[in-house]
Tab-separated table of C-alpha atoms in Angstrom:
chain	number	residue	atom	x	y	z
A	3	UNK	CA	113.153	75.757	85.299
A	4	UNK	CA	115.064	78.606	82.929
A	5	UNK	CA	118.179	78.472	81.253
A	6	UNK	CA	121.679	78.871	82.505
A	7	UNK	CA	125.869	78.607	81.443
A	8	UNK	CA	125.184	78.934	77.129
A	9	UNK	CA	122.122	76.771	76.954
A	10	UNK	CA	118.821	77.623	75.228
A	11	UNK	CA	117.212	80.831	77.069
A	12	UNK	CA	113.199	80.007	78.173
A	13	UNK	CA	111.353	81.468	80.454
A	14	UNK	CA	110.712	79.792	83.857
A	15	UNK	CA	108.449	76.797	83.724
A	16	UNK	CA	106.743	74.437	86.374
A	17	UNK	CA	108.623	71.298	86.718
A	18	UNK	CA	108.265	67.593	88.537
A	19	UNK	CA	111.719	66.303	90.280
A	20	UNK	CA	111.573	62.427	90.927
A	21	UNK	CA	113.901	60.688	92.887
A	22	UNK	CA	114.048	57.549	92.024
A	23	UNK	CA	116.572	55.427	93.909
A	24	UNK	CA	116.507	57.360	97.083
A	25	UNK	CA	115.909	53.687	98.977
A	26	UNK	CA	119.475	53.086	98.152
A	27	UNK	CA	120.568	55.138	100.756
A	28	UNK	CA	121.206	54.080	104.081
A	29	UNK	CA	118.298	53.978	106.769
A	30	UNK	CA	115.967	54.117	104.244
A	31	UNK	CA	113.399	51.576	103.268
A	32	UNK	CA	110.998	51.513	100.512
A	33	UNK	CA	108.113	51.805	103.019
A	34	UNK	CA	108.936	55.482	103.439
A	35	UNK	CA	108.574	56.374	100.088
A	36	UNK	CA	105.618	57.471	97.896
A	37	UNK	CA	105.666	56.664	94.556
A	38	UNK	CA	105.053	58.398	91.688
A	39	UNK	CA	102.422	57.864	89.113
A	40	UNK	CA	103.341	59.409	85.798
A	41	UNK	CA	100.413	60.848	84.060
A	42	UNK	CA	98.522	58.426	82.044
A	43	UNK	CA	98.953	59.723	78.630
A	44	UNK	CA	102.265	61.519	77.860
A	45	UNK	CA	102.904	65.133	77.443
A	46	UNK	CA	105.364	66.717	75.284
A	47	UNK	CA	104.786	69.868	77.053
A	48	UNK	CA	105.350	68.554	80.691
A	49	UNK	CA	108.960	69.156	82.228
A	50	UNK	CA	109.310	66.019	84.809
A	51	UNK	CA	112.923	64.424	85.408
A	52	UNK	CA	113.333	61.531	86.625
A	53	UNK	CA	116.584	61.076	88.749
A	54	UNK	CA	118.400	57.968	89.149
A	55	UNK	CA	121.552	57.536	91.877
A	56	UNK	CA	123.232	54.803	90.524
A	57	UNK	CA	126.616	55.032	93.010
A	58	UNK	CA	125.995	58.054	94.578
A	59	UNK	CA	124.432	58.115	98.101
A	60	UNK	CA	122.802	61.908	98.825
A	61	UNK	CA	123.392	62.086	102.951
A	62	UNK	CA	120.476	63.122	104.760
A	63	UNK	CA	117.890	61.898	102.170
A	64	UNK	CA	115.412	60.774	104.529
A	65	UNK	CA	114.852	64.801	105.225
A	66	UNK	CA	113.370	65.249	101.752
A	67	UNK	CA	111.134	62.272	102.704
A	68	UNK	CA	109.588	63.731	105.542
A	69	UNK	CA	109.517	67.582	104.781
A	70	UNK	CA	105.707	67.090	104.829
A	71	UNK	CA	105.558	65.602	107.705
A	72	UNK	CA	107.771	68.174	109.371
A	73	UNK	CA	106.039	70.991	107.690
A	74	UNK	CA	108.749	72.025	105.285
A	75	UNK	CA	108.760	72.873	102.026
A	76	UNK	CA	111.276	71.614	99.527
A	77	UNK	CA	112.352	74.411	96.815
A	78	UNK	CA	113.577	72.990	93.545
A	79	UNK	CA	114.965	74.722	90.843
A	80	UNK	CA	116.819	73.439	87.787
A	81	UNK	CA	118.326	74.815	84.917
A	82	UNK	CA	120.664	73.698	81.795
A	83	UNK	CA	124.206	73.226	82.673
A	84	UNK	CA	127.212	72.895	80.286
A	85	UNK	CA	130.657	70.695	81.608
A	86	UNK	CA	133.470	72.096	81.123
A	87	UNK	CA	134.767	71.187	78.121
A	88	UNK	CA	131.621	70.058	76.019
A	89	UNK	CA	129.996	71.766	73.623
A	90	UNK	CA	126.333	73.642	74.429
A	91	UNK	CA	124.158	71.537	72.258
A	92	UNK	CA	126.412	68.041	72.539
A	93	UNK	CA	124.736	65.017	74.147
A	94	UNK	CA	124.397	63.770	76.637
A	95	UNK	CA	122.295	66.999	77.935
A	96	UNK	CA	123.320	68.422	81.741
A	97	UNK	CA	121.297	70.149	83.484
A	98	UNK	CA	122.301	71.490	87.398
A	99	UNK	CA	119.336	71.235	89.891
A	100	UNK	CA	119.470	73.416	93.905
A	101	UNK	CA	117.039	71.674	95.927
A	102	UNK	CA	116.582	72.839	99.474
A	103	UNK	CA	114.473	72.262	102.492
A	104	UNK	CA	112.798	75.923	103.970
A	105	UNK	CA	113.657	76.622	107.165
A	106	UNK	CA	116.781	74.703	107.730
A	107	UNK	CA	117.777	71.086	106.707
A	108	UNK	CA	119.710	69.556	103.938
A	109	UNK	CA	120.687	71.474	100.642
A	110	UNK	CA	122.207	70.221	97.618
A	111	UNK	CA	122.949	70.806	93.882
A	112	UNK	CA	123.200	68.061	91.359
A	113	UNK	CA	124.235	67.753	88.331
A	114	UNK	CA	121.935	65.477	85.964
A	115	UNK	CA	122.929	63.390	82.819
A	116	UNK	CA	120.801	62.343	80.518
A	117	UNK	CA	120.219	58.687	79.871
A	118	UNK	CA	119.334	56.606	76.130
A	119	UNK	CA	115.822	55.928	76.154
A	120	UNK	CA	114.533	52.289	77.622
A	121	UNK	CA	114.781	49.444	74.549
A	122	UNK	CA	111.271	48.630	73.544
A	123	UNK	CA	110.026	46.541	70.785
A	124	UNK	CA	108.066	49.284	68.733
A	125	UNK	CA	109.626	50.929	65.904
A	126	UNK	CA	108.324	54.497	66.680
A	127	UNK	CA	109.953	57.834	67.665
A	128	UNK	CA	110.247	58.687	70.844
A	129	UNK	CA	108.053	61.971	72.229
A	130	UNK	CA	110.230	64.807	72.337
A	131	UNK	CA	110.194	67.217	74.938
A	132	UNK	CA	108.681	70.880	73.353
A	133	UNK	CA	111.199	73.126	74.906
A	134	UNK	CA	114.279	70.877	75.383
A	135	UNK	CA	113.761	68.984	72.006
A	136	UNK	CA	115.311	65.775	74.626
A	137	UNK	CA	113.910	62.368	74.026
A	138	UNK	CA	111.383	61.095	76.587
A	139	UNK	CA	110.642	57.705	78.106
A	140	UNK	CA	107.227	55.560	77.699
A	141	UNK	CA	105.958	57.112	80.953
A	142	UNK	CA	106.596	60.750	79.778
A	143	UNK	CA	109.520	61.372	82.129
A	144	UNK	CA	113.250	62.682	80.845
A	145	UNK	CA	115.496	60.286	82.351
A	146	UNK	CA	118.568	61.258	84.178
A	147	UNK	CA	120.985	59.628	86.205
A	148	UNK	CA	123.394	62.468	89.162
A	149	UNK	CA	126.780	62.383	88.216
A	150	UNK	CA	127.799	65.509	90.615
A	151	UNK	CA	126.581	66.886	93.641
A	152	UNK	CA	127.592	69.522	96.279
A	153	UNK	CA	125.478	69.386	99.212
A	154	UNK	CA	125.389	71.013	102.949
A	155	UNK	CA	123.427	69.291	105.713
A	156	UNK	CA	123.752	72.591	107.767
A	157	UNK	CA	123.196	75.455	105.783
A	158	UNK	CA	122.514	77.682	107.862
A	159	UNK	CA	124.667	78.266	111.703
A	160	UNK	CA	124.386	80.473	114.450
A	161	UNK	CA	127.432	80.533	116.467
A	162	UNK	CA	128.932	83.324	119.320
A	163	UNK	CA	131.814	85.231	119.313
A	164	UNK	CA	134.825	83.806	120.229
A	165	UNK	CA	133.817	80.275	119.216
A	166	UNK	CA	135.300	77.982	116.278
A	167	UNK	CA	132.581	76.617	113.658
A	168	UNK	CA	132.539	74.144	111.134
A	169	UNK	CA	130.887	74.864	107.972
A	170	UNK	CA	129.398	71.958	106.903
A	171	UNK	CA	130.283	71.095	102.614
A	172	UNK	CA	131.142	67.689	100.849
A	173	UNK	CA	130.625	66.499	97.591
A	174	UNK	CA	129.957	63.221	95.374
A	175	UNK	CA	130.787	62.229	92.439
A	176	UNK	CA	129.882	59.284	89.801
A	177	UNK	CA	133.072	57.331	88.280
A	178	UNK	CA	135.941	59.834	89.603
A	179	UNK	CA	139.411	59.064	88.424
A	180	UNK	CA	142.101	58.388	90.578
A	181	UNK	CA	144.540	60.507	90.745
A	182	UNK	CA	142.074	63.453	89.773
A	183	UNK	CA	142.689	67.213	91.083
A	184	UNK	CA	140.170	68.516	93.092
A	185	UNK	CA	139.561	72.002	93.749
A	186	UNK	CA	137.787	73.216	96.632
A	187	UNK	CA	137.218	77.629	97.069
A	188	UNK	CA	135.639	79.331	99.796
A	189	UNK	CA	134.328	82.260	99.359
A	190	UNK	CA	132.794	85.392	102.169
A	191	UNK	CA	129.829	88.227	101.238
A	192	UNK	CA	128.764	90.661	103.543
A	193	UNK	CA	127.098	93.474	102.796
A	194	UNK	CA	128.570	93.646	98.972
A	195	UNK	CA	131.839	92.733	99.515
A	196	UNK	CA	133.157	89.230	99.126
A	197	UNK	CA	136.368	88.042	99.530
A	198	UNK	CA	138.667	84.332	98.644
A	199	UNK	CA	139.161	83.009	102.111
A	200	UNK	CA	140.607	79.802	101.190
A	201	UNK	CA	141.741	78.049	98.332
A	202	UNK	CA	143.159	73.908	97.610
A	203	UNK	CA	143.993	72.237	95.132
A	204	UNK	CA	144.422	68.518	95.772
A	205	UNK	CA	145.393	65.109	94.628
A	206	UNK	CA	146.053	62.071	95.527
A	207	UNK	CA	149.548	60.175	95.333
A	208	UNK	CA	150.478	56.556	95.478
A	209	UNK	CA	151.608	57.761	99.148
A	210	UNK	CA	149.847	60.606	100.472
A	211	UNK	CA	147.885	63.738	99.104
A	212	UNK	CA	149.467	66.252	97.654
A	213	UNK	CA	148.027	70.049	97.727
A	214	UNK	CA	148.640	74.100	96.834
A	215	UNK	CA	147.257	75.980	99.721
A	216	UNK	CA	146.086	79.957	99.649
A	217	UNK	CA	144.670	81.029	103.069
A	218	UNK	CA	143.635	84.389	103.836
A	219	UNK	CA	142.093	84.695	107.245
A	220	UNK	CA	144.077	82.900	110.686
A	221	UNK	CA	143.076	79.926	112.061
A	222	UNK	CA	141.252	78.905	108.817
A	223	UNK	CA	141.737	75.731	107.538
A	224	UNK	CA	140.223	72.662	105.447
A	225	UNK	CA	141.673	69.137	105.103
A	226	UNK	CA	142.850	68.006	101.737
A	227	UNK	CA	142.957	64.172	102.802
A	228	UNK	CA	139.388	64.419	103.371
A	229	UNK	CA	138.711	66.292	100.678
A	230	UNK	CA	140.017	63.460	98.122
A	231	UNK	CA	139.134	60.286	99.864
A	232	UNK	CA	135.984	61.257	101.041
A	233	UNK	CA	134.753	64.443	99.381
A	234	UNK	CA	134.797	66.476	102.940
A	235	UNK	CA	135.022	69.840	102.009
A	236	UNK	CA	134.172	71.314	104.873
A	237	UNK	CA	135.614	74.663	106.107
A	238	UNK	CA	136.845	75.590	109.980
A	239	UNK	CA	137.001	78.755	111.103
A	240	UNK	CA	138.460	79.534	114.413
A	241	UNK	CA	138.317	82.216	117.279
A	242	UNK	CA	134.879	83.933	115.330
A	243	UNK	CA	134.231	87.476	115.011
A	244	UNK	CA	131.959	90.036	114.484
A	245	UNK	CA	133.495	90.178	110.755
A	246	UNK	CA	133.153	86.757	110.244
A	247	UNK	CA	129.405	86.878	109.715
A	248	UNK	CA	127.976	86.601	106.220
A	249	UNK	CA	127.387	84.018	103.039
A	250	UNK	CA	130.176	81.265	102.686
A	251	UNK	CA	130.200	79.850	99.324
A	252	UNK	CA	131.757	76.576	98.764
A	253	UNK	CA	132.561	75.520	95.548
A	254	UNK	CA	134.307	72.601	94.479
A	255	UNK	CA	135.495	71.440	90.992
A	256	UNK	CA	136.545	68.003	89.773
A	257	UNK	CA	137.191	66.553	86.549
A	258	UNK	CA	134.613	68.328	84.304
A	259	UNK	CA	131.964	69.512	86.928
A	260	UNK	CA	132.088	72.345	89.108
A	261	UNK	CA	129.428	73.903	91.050
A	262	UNK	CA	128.859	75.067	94.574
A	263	UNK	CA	127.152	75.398	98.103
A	264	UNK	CA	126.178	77.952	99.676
A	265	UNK	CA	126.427	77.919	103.679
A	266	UNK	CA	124.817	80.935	106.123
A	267	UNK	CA	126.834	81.869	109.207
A	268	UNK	CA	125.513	84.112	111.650
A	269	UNK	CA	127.592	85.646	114.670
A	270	UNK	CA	125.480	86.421	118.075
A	271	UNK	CA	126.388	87.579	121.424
A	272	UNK	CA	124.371	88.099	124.345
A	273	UNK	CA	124.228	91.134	126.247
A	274	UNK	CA	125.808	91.137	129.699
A	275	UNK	CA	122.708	92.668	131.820
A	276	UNK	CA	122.804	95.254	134.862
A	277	UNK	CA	121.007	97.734	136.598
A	278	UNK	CA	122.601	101.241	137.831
A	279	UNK	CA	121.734	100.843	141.443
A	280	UNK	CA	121.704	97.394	144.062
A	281	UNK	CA	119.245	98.943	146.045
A	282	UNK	CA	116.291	101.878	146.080
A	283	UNK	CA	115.108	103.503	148.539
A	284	UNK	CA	113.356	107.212	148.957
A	285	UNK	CA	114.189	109.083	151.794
A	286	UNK	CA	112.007	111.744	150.453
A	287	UNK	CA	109.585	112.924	147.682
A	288	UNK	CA	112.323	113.640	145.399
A	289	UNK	CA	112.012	111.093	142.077
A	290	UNK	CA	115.491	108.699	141.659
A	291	UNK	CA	116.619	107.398	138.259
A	292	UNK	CA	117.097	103.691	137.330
A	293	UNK	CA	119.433	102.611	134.380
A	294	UNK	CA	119.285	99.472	132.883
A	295	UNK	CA	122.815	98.981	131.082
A	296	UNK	CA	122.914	96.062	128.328
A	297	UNK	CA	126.767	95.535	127.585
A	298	UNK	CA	128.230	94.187	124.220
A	299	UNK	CA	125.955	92.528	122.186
A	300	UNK	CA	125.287	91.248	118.669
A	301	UNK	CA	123.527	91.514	116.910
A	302	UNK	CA	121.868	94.816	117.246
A	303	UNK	CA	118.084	93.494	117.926
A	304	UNK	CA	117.581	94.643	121.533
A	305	UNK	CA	114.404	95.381	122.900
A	306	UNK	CA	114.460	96.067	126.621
A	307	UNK	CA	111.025	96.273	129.245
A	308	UNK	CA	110.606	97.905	132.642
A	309	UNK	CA	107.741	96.678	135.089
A	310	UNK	CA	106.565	97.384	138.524
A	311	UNK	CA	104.519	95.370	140.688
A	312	UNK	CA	103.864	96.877	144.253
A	313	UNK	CA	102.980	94.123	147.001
A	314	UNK	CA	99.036	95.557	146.420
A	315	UNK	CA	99.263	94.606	142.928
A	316	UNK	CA	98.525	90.813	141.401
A	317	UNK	CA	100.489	91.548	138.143
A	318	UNK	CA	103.096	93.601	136.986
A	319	UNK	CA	102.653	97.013	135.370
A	320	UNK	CA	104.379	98.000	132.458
A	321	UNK	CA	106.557	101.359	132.355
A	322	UNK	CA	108.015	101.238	129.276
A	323	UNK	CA	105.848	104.186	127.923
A	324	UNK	CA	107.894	106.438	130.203
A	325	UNK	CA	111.517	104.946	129.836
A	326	UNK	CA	114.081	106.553	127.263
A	327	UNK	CA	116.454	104.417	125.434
A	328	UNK	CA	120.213	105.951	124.567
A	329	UNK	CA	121.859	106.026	121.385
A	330	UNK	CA	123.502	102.373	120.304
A	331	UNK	CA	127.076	102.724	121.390
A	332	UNK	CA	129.306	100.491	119.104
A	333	UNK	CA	132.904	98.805	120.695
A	334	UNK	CA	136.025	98.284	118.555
A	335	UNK	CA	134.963	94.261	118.279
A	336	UNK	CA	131.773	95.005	116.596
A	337	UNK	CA	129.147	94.423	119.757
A	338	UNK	CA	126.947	97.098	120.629
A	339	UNK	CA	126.213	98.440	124.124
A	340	UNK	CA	122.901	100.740	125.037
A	341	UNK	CA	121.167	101.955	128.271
A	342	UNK	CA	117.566	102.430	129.065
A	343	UNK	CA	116.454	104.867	131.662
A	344	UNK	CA	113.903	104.971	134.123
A	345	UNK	CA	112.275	107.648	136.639
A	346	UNK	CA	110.617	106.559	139.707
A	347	UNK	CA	108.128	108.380	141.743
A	348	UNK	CA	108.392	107.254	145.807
A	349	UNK	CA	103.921	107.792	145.578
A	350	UNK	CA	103.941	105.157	143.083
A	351	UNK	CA	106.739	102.322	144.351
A	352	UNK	CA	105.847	102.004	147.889
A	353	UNK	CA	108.313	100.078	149.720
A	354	UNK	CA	108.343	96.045	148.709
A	355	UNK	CA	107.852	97.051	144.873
A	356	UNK	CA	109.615	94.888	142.838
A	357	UNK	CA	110.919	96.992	139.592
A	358	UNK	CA	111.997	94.872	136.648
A	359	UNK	CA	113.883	95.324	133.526
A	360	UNK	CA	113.371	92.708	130.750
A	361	UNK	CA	115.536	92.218	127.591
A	362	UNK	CA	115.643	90.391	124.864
A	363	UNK	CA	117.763	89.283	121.952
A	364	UNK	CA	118.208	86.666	119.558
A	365	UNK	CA	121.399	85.351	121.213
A	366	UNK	CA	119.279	84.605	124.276
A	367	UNK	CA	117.229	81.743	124.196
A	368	UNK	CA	114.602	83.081	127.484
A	369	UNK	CA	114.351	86.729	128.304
A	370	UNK	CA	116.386	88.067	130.816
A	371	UNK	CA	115.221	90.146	133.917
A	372	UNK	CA	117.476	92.371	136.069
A	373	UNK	CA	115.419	93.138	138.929
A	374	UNK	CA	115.717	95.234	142.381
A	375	UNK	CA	113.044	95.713	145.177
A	376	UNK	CA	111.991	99.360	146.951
A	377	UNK	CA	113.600	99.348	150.482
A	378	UNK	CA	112.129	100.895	153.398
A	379	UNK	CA	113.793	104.246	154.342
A	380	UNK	CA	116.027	104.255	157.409
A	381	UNK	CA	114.456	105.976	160.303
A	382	UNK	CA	117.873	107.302	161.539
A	383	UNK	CA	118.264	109.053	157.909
A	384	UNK	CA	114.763	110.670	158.307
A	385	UNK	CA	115.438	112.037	161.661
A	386	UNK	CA	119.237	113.234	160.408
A	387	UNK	CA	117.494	114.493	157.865
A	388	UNK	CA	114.584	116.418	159.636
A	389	UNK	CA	117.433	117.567	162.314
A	390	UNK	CA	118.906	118.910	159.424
A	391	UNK	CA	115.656	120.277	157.688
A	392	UNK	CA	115.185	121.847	161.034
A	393	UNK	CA	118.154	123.933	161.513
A	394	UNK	CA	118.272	125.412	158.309
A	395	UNK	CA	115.452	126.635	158.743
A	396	UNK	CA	116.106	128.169	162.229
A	397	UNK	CA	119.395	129.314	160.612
A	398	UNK	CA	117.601	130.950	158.018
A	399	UNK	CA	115.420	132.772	160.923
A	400	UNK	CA	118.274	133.661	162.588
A	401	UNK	CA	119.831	135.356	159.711
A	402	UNK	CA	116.518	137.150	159.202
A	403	UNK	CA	116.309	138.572	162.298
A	404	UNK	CA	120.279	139.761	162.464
A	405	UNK	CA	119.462	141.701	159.345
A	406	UNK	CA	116.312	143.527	160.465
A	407	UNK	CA	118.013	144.589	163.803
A	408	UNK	CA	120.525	146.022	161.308
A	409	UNK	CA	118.617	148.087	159.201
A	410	UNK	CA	116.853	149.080	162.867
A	411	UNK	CA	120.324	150.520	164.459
A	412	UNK	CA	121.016	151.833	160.479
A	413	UNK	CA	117.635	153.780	160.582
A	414	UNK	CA	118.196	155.189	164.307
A	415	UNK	CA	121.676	156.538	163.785
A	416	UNK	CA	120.598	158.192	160.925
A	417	UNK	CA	117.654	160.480	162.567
């Protein structure tokens, strides 16, 4: 826990999160949740909120319930908050809490409102927290009850180019007034510049929902009914690019709580795979080159394999040691292109070798061979080609010969 927006500055401290009405929820049943034993003897120095829900379902709950059993690990951090409006010390005490499930699940960020103490019958002060100088309950625990949250049940997407994507946002909120604005910004970063790609302001009528729009990519768009009537805030992008990739940050604002969402979007493309020649065959000693071309990809994480595997051999044989790769080669849309080149001996890949080039990238969920087998060489071609052979050299003989009988009839002409 530290501080945060004008409350008291502390360093970071280990903290407890309990949910307490999670069961609330839909499709969830007490069964499937542990519950917590506060310590036995209360400590003024121990940080450990207790979280009520009230009227506020969190979707997706049953994820933090079984992050152990999925092998995740839920990351919590919480830290004072201050509404707009209020003053920094007033009460009740906010604080904002981000609580996320490693390696992909739901994410939210609540806001937390204190509650009064329990009513008991004994006439002495309550323990008060060390650092937050906050009442606490019998058990030790500051109670709080969510008033706000902002959540994503897919924070992080991978999507190709050319597709549309919904970027999944929505938001809850205890005792909203009707009638109430709601704002709703997205935001883009990428590579340390960010940019306002959309911006509403709604509310709702007595006959429809009204809205000011600011859009600033094409074939963007979010739905302001949705928004007010059932806190969908989600974004839609359409026709993705390369330049669409980065950190979307929603934030939405209602009443006197604002806070935000942050949603990953990643933009992948596989490479289109090919190989230089159809067919290989040596009609001679002479080495041939192979190319293996991968077209327009993205991102740039490419790695691409040869391997040989005559009909002698049981497994393949790796040649990658004596390929060369060519420079990444980058297209107007942002994909990448790049070749990887091959020389082949005809002593080495005998006919019926089989001579494989193996890629992979992230946008491809096996690797991908491009593969050709050795030919035999046509007989007709090796006896053209001997014929050939044959009378250049005789030619060559010939023109020998012509020569020395010249420099003969030279020489005699001259004594």
């Amino acid at each position: 826990m530290g501080g945060m927006m004008g409350g008291a500055m502390f360093k970071r401290t280990a903290s407890t999160l309990v949910f307490k009405d999670l069961v609330g929820n839909d499709d969830l049943s007490p069964e499937l949740v542990t519950p917590y034993n506060p310590p036995e003897t209360p400590n003024a120095d121990d940080l450990i909120f207790e979280l009520t829900l009230p009227s506020i379902q969190i979707p997706n709950a049953d994820l933090l319930l079984h992050a152990d059993c999925n092998e995740q690990e839920v990351v919590c951090e919480i830290s004072r908050y201050v509404p707009r409006g209020a003053e920094v010390d007033s009460l009740p005490a906010h604080f904002i809490g981000s609580v996320q499930l490693e390696g992909g699940g739901i994410s939210l960020t609540l806001v937390l409102q204190t509650l009064h103490n329990e009513t008991t019958q004994s006439d002495t002060q309550p323990l008060m927290q060390s650092k937050l100088n906050l009442p606490l309950s019998q058990s030790g625990t500051l109670l709080t009850e969510v008033v706000f949250v902002v959540f994503s049940r897919v924070p992080s997407i991978v999507a190709p180019i050319g597709s549309d994507v919904l970027l999944d946002c929505g938001f809850r909120q205890k005792n909203s007034i009707p009638g109430q604005d709601v704002a709703l910004e997205w935001r883009i970063q990428h590579r340390g510049n960010g940019r306002k790609i959309l911006d509403i302001k709604a509310r709702e009528t007595e006959t429809d929902v009204g809205q000011d729009l600011f859009v600033d990519r094409e074939g963007t768009s979010a739905e302001a009914d949705l928004l007010v009537r059932d806190g969908n805030a989600s974004l839609t992008l359409r026709r993705l690019k390369v330049t669409d990739e980065g950190t979307y940050i929603c934030t939405v604002g209602s009443g006197e709580f604002q806070t935000q969402q942050i949603v990953q979007l990643h933009i992948t493309q596989p490479p289109h795979i090919t190989l230089s020649e159809e067919k290989l065959v040596f009609q001679d000693s002479t080495p041939q080159k192979l190319s293996c071309h991968c077209h327009r990809y993205y991102p740039l994480d490419v790695q691409v394999e040869w391997f040989s595997q005559a009909p002698s051999e049981e497994e393949p044989v790796s040649l990658s040691k004596e390929s060369s790769l060519s420079s990444h080669r980058q297209h107007s849309d942002g994909t990448y292109s790049l070749s990887s080149h091959l020389h082949l001996r005809p002593d080495k890949n005998p006919p019926g070798t089989v001579i494989t080039c193996r890629v992979s990238h992230p946008a491809l969920e096996t690797l991908s061979d491009a593969t050709l087998t050795v030919g035999k060489p046509d007989p007709s071609k090796i006896y053209i080609y001997i014929f050939f052979t044959n009378m250049i050299y005789v030619n060559s003989l010939l023109s020998m010969k012509l020569v020395n009988e010249k420099k003969s009839t030279f020489h005699m002409q001259s004594n």
